[in-house]
Amino acid sequence: MLKKLITASLLATAALTFTGCQELLDEIILIGNPPASTKVNLTATINGAQEVPATPSAATGTFTGVYDKATKVLTYTVTYQGLTPTAGHLHRGAPGTNGPVVYPFASLTSPVSGTATFTQADEDLLLSGGFYANFHTPAYPGGEIRGNIVKK
């Protein structure tokens, strides 16, 4: 009986030791091969030359954002100088084309910060250069300055 108890104890200890080693091995493998990031950095230079048609505006701006593919949320900051916008938003549309407003900016005071939750179709467009930031003014109701959003 004592021999069986000792054997069972040794087997249990070996099993626990192996389990602990496997967990340690899994952790070491994870450190050497971290999971791919789900976040994508985005940027845009905003100016009149990118408008369709282009404008002679001297106003400029920048767009910086981080898109999380896991949550489908874009977090962004847009700055501008040289104009007083009457509207601003993110549009769907490739460079050289105009597209519909998809995400209006909650504020028009620079810097403009916000978040937007994307559908899978819009994510695909965003990550392939199919979105732009746009500001409109009374002088240019179709848009005075624009920035085509691209991966950093």
PDB file of C-alpha atoms in Angstrom, residues 10 44 62 71 73-74 78 99 104 112:
ATOM      1  CA  LEU A  10       5.758  10.683  -7.674  1.00  0.00           C
ATOM      2  CA  ALA A  44      -2.675  62.505 -44.015  1.00  0.00           C
ATOM      3  CA  THR A  62      -2.717  67.087 -40.669  1.00  0.00           C
ATOM      4  CA  THR A  71     -12.340  46.580 -32.344  1.00  0.00           C
ATOM      5  CA  VAL A  73     -12.391  51.680 -34.015  1.00  0.00           C
ATOM      6  CA  LEU A  74     -10.452  54.583 -35.502  1.00  0.00           C
ATOM      7  CA  VAL A  78      -7.058  66.441 -37.092  1.00  0.00           C
ATOM      8  CA  GLY A  99     -17.186  60.509 -52.131  1.00  0.00           C
ATOM      9  CA  PRO A 104     -18.847  63.944 -39.474  1.00  0.00           C
ATOM     10  CA  VAL A 112     -10.400  67.925 -33.776  1.00  0.00           C
TER      11      VAL A 112
END
